[in-house]
Short mmCIF file of C-alpha atoms and ligand atoms in Angstrom, two decimals:
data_model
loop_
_atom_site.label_atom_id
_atom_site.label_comp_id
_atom_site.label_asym_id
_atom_site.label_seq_id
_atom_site.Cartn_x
_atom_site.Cartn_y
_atom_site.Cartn_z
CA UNK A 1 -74.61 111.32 53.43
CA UNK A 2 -73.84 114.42 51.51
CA UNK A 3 -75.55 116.09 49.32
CA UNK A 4 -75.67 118.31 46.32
CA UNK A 5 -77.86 120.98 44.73
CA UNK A 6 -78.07 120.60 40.54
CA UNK A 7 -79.76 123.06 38.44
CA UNK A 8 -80.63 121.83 35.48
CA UNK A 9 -80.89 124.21 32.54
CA UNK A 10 -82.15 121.53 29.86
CA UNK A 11 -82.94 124.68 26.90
CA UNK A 12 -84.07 123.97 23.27
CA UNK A 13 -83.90 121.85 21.20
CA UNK A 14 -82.25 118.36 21.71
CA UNK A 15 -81.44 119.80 24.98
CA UNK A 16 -83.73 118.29 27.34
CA UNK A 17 -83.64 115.02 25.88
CA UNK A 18 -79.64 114.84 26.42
CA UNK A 19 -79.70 116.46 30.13
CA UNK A 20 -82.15 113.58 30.46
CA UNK A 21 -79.93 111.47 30.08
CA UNK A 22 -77.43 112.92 31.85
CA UNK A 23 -79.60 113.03 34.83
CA UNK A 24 -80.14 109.13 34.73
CA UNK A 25 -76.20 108.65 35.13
CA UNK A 26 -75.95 111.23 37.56
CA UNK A 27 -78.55 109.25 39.66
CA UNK A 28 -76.59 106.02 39.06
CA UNK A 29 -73.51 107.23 39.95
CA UNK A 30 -74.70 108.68 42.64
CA UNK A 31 -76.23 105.61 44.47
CA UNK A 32 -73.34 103.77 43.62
CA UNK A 33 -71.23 106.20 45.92
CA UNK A 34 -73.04 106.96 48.06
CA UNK A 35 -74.01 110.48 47.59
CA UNK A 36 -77.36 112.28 46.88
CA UNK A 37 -78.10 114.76 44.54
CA UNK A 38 -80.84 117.26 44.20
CA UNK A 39 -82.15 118.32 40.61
CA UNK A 40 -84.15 121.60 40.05
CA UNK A 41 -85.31 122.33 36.86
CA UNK A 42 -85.13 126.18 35.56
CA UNK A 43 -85.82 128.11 32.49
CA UNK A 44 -83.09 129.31 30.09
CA UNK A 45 -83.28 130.36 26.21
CA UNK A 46 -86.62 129.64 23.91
CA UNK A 47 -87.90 127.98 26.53
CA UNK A 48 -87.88 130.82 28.92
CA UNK A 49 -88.67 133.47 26.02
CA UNK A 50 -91.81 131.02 25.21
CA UNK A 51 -92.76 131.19 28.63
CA UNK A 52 -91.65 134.56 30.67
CA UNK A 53 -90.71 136.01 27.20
CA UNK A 54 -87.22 136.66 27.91
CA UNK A 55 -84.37 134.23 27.63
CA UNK A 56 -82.86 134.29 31.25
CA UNK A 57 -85.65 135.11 34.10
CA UNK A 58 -84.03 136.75 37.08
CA UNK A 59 -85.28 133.16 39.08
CA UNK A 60 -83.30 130.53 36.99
CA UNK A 61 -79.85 133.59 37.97
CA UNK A 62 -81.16 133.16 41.62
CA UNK A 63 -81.55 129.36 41.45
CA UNK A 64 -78.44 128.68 39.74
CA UNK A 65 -76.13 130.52 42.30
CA UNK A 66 -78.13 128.72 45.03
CA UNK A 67 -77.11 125.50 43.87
CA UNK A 68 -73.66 123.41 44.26
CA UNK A 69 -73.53 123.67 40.12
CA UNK A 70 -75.36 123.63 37.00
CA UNK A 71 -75.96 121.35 34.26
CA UNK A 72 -76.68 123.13 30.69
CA UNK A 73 -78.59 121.06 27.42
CA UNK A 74 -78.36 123.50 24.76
CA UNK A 75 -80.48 126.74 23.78
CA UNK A 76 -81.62 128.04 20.25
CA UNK A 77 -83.43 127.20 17.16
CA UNK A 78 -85.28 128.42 14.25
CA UNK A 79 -88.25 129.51 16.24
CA UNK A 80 -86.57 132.04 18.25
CA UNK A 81 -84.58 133.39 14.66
CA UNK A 82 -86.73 136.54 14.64
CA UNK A 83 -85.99 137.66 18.10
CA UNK A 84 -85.13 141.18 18.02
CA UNK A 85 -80.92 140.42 18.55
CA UNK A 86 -81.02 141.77 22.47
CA UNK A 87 -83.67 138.94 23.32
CA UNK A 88 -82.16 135.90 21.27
CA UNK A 89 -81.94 132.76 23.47
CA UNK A 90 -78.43 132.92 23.24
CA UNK A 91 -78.22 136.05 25.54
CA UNK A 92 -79.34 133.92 27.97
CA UNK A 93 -76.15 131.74 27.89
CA UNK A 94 -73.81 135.44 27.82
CA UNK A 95 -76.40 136.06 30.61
CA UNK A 96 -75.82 133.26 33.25
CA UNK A 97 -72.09 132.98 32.36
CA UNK A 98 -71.95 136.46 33.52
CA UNK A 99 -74.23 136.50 36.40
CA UNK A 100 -71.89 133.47 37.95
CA UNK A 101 -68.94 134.84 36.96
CA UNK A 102 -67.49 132.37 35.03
CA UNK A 103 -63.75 133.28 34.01
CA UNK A 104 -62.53 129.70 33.59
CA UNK A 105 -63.41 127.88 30.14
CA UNK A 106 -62.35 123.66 30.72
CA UNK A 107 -62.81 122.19 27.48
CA UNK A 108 -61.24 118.76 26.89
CA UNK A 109 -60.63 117.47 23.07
CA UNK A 110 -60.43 114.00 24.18
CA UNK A 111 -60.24 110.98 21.13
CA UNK A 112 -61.57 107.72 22.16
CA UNK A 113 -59.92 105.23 20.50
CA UNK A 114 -62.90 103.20 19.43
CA UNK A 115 -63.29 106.56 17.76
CA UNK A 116 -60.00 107.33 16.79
CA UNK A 117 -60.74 107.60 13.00
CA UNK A 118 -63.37 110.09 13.36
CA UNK A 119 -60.29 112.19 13.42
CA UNK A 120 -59.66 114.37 10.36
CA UNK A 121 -56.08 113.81 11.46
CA UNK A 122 -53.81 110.79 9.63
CA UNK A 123 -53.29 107.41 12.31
CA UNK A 124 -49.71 108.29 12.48
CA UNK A 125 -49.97 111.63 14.26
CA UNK A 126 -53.57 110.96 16.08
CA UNK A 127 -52.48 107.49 17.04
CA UNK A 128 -55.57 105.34 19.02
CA UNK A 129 -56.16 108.02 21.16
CA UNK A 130 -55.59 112.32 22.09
CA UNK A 131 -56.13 113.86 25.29
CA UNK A 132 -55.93 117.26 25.66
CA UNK A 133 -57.45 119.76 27.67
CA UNK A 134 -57.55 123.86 26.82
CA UNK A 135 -58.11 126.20 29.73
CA UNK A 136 -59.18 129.35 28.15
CA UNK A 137 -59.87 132.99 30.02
CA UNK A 138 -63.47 133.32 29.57
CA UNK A 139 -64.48 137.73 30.91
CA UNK A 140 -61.62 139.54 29.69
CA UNK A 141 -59.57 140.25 26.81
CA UNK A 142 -60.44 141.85 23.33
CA UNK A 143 -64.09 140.60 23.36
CA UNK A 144 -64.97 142.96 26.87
CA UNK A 145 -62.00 146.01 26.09
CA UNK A 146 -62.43 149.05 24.50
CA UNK A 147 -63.76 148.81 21.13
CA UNK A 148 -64.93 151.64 18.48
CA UNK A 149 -65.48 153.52 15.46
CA UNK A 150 -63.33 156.41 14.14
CA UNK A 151 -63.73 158.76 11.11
CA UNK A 152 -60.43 160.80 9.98
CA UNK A 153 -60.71 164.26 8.95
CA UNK A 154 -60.48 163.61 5.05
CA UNK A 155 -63.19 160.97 5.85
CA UNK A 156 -61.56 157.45 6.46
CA UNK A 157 -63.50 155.19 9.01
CA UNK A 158 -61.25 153.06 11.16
CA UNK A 159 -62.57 150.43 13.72
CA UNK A 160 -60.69 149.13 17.04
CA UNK A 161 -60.70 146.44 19.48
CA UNK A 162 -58.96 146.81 22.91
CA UNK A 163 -56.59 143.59 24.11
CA UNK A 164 -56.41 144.47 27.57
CA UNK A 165 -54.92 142.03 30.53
CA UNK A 166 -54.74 142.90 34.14
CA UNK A 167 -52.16 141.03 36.23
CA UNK A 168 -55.04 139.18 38.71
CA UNK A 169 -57.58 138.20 35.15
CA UNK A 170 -54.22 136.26 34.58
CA UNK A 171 -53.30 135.36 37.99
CA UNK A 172 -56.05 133.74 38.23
CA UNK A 173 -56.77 131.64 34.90
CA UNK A 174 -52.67 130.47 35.54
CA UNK A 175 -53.57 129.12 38.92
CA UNK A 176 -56.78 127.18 37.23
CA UNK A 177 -54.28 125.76 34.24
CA UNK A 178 -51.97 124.87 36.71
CA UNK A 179 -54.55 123.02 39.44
CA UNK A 180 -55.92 121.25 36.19
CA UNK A 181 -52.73 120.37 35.06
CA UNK A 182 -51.68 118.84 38.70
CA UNK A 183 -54.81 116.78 38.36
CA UNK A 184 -53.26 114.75 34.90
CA UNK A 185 -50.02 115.30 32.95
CA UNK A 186 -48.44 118.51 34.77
CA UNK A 187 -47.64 119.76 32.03
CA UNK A 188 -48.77 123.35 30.78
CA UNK A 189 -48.29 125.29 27.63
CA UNK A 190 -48.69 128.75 27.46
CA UNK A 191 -50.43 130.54 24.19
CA UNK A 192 -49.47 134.16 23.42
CA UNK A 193 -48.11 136.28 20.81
CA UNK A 194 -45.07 137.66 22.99
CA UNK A 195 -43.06 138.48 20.11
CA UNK A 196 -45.77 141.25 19.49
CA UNK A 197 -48.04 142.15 21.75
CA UNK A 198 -47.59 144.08 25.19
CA UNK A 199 -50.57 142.29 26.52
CA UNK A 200 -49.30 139.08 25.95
CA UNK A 201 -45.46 140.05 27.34
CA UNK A 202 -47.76 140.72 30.48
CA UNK A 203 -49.67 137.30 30.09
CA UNK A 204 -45.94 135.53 29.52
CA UNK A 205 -44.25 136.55 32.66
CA UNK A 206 -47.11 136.43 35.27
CA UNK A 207 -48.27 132.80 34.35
CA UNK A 208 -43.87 132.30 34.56
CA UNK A 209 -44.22 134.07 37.99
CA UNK A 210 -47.43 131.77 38.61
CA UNK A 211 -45.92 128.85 37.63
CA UNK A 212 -42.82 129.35 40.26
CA UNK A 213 -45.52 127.87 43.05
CA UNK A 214 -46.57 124.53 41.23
CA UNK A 215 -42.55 123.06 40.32
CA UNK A 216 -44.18 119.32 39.82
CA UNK A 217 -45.52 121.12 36.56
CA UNK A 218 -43.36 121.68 33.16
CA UNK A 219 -44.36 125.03 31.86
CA UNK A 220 -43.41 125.98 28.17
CA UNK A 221 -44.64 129.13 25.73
CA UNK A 222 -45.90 128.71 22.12
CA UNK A 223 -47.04 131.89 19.94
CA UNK A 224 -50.46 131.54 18.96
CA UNK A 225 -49.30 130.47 15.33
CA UNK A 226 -46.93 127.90 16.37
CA UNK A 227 -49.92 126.58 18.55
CA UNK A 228 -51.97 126.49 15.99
CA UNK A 229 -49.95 124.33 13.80
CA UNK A 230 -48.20 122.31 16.56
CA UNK A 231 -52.23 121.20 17.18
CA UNK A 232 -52.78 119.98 13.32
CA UNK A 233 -48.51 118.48 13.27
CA UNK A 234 -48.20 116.82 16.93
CA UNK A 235 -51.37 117.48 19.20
CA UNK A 236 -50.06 114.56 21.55
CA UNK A 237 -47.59 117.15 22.96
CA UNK A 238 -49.94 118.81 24.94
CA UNK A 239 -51.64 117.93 28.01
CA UNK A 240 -53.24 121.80 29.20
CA UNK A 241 -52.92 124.54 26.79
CA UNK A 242 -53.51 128.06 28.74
CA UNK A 243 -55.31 130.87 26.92
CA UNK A 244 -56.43 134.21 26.40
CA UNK A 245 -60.16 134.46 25.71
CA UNK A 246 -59.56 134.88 21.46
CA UNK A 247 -56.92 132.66 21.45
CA UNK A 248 -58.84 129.98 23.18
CA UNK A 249 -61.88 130.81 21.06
CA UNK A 250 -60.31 130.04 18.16
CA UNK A 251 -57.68 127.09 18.98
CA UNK A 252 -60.09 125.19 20.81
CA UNK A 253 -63.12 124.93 17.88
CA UNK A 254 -59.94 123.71 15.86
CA UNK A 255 -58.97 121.08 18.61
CA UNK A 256 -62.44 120.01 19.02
CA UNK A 257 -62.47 119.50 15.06
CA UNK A 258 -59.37 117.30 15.51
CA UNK A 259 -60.87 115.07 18.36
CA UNK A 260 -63.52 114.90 14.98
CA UNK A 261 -67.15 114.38 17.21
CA UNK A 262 -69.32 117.22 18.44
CA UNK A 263 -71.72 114.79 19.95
CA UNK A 264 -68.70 113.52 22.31
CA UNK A 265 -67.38 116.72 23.40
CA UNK A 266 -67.40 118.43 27.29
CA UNK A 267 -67.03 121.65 28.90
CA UNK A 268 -66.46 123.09 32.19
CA UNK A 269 -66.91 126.66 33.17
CA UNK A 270 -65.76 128.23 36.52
CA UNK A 271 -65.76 130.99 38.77
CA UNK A 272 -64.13 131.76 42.23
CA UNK A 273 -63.34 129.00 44.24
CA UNK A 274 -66.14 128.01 45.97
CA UNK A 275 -68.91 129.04 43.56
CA UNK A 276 -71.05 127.03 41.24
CA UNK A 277 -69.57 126.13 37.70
CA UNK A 278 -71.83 125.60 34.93
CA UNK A 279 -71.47 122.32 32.62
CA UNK A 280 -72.43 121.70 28.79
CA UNK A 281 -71.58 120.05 25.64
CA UNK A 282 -70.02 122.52 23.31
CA UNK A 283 -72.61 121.23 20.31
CA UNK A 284 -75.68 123.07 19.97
CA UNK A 285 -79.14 122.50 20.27
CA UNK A 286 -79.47 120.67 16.60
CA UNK A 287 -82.94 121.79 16.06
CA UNK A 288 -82.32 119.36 12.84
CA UNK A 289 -82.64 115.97 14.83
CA UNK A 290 -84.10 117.66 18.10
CA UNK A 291 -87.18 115.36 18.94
CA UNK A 292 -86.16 112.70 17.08
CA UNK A 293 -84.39 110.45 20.11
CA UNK A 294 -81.35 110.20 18.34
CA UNK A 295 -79.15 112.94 19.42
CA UNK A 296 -75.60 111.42 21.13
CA UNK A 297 -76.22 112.19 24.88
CA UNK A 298 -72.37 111.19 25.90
CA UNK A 299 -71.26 114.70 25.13
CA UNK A 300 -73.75 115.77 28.25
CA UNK A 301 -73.03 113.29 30.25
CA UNK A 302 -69.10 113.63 30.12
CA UNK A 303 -69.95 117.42 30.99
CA UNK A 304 -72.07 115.75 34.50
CA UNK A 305 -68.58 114.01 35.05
CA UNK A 306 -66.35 116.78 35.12
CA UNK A 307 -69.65 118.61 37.04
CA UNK A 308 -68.66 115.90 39.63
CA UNK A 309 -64.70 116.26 39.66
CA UNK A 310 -64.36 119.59 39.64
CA UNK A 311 -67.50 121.37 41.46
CA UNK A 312 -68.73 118.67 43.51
CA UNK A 313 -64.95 116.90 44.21
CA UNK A 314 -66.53 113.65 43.62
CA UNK A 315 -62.99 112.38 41.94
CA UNK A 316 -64.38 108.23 42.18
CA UNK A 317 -67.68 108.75 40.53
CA UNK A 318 -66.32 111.13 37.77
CA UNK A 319 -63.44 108.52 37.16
CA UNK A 320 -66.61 105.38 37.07
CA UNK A 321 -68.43 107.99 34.31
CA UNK A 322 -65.83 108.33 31.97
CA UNK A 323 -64.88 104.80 32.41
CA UNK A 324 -68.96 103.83 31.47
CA UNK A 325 -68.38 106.20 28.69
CA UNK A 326 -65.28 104.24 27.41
CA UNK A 327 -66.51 100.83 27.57
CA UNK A 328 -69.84 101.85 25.91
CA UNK A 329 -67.59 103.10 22.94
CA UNK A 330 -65.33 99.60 23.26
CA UNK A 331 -68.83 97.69 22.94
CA UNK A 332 -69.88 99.26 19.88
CA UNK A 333 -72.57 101.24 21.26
CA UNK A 334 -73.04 104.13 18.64
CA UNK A 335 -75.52 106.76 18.09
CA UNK A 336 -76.07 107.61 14.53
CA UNK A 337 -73.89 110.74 14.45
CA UNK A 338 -71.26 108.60 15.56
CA UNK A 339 -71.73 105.14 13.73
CA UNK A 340 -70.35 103.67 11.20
CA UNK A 341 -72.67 102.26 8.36
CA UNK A 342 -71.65 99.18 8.81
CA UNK A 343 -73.31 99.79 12.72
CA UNK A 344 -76.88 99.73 13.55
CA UNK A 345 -77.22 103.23 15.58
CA UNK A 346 -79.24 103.13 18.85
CA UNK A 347 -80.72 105.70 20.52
CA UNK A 348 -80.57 108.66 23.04
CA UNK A 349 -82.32 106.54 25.52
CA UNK A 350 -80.67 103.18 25.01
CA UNK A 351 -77.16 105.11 24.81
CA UNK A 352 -78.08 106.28 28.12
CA UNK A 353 -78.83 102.99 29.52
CA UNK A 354 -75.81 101.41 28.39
CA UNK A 355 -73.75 104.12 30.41
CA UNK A 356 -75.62 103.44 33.48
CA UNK A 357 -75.29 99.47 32.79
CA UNK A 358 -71.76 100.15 32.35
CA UNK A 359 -71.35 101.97 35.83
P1 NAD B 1 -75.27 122.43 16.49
O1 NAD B 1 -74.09 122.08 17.31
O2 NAD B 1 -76.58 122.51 17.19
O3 NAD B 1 -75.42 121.37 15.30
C1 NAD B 1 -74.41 121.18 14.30
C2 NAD B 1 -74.58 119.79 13.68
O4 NAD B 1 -74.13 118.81 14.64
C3 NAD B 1 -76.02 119.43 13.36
O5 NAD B 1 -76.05 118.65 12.19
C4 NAD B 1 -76.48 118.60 14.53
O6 NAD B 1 -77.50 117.67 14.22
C5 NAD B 1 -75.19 117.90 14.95
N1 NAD B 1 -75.16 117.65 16.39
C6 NAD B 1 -74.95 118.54 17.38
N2 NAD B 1 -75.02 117.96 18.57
C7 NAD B 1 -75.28 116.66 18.34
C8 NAD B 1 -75.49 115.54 19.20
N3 NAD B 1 -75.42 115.63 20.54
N4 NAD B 1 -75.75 114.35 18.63
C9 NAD B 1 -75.80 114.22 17.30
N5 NAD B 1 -75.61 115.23 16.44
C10 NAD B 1 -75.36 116.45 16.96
O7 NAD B 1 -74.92 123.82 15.77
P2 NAD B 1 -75.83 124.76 14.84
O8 NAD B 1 -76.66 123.92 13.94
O9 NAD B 1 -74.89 125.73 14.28
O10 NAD B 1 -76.78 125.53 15.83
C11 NAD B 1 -78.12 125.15 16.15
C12 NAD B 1 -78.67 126.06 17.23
O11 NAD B 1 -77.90 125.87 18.43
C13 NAD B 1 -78.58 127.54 16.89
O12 NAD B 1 -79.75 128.17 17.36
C14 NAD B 1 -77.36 128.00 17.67
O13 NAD B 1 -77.43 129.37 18.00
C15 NAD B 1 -77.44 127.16 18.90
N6 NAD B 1 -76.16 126.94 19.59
C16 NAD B 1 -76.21 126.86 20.94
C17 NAD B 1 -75.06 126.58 21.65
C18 NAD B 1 -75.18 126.44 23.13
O14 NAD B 1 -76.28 126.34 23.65
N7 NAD B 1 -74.08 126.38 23.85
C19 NAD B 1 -73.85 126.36 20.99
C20 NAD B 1 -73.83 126.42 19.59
C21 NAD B 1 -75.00 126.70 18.90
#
């Protein structure tokens, strides 16, 4: 039988309540076909400043690039706030991201159609359902180039920020846009701003060059702008949207707005082939409701699916999880962040349950 190493990083917050759940899928699933998986448990965030008094101990970097991948809950919260800004629980997250070398960002803005009218978009552009998925570069870029302050001789101050692309950073995002795309609707568009920055002419013709090896999958080019809009005016167009690290910043908070739930939403991030990814909901730890067993686990446990398809290869169980998910959602099964008031919310734990009844 194989079998797989997990570290779980379950943070602040409603964190380890939603990993939790996660974890009971993961078991499920894992009976069910006939794998095993091994959990370890590690320190990351408040947690870890609470107990080692820094947010990312040098063991949980060890364990996590031990292990086959890693499963994140969320870190943060008002108790940490006064953490001088070099020993916030979120430097833990820039921490681990950097210590695996994670230069891949998966995030899918997926609408279920039970759900389709959490949507700030109108019916007759969101339709029942959306499906998209944005790759976005995740180490390079503006956010890691050459940045500054500059004071003119009659006294000005001027700031900079350094866009800055080698030809392998983008090499290698283009060959994970274009796997992901060969795994659903080969199709990839390409976000730059060609028409004015160098950087992005670079970006342009090495994901063309790129795209030469994978002719199954229709590549196009949008400037950032046009992307942007063509989101908010026809976001069924898209099936993987490629991106720079800023450009994916931005467009994907505004796809994951249109898709309308942050309690539904997953993420993947990669490194090399071969080496652990680490998986998470893109919500936060929502220190308002943490505790309260009401938090909307399906965002975490979507994130332990794609932890199966894409670090694991476990294609069949990650298909049966996002099926659960689906026909939980077709049932009526709501949390309260997701329920109508006509509903009666359940929660975390029975949400949970009904995935795993639904496997
Ligand atoms: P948040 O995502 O934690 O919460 C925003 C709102 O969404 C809250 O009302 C919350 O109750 C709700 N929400 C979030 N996830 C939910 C879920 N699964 N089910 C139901 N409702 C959910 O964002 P925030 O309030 O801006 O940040 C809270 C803390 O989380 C801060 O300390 C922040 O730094 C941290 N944070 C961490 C991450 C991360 O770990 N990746 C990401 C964003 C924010």
């Amino acid at each position: 039988m194989k079998k797989y190493s997990i570290t779980l990083l379950r943070g602040d917050g409603i964190g380890p309540e939603i990993v939790d759940e996660a974890v009971k899928v993961l078991k499920a699933v894992s009976e069910k076909y006939g794998f095993s998986l091994e959990f370890t448990p590690a320190l990351i965030g408040g947690a870890a400043i609470d107990a080692t008094g820094v947010p990312l101990p040098q063991e949980t970097v060890d364990q996590c690039l031990a292990s086959d991948a890693v499963l994140l809950g969320a870190v943060g919260g008002p108790k940490w706030d006064s953490q001088p800004g070099n020993n916030r629980p979120e430097k833990g997250l820039l921490g681990i991201r950097a210590a695996m070398g994670l230069f891949a960002n998966l995030r899918p803005a997926v609408v279920y159609s039970p759900l389709a009218d959490a949507s700030p978009l109108k019916p007759e552009i969101i339709g029942d359902s959306m499906d998209v998925m944005i790759v976005r570069e995740l180490t390079g870029g503006i956010y890691f180039g050459t940045r500054g302050r500059e004071t003119a001789e009659d006294g000005t101050l001027s700031a900079y920020d350094t866009e800055r692309y080698s030809v392998p950073e983008i090499e290698r995002i283009a060959h994970v846009a274009f796997e992901t795309a060969m795994k659903r609707g080969k199709k990839v568009t390409s976000v730059d701003k060609a028409n004015v920055l160098e950087s992005s002419r670079l970006w342009r013709e090495t994901v063309t060059r790129i795209a030469e090896q994978y002719p199954e999958v229709e590549l196009n080019h949008q400037y950032v702008d046009n992307a942007a809009m063509q989101l908010c005016r026809n976001p069924k167009q898209f099936d993987v949207l490629l991106t720079s690290n800023i450009f994916g910043d931005i467009l994907s908070d505004e796809a994951s707005q249109i898709a309308g739930s942050i309690g539904m939403l997953a993420s993947s991030s990669m490194g090399e082939a071969g080496k652990p990814g680490l998986y998470e909901p893109i919500h936060g730890s929502a220190p308002d409701i943490a505790g309260k067993g009401i938090a909307n686990p399906l965002a975490t446990i979507l994130s332990a699916g794609m932890l199966l398809r894409y670090s694991l290869g476990e294609v069949e169980a990650a298909d049966a999880i996002e099926a659960a998910v689906k026909k939980v959602l077709d049932d009526g099964i709501r949390t309260p962040d997701i329920a109508k008031p006509t509903e009666t919310p359940v929660s975390t734990a029975v949400m949970g349950d009904a995935v795993v009844a639904a496997l």
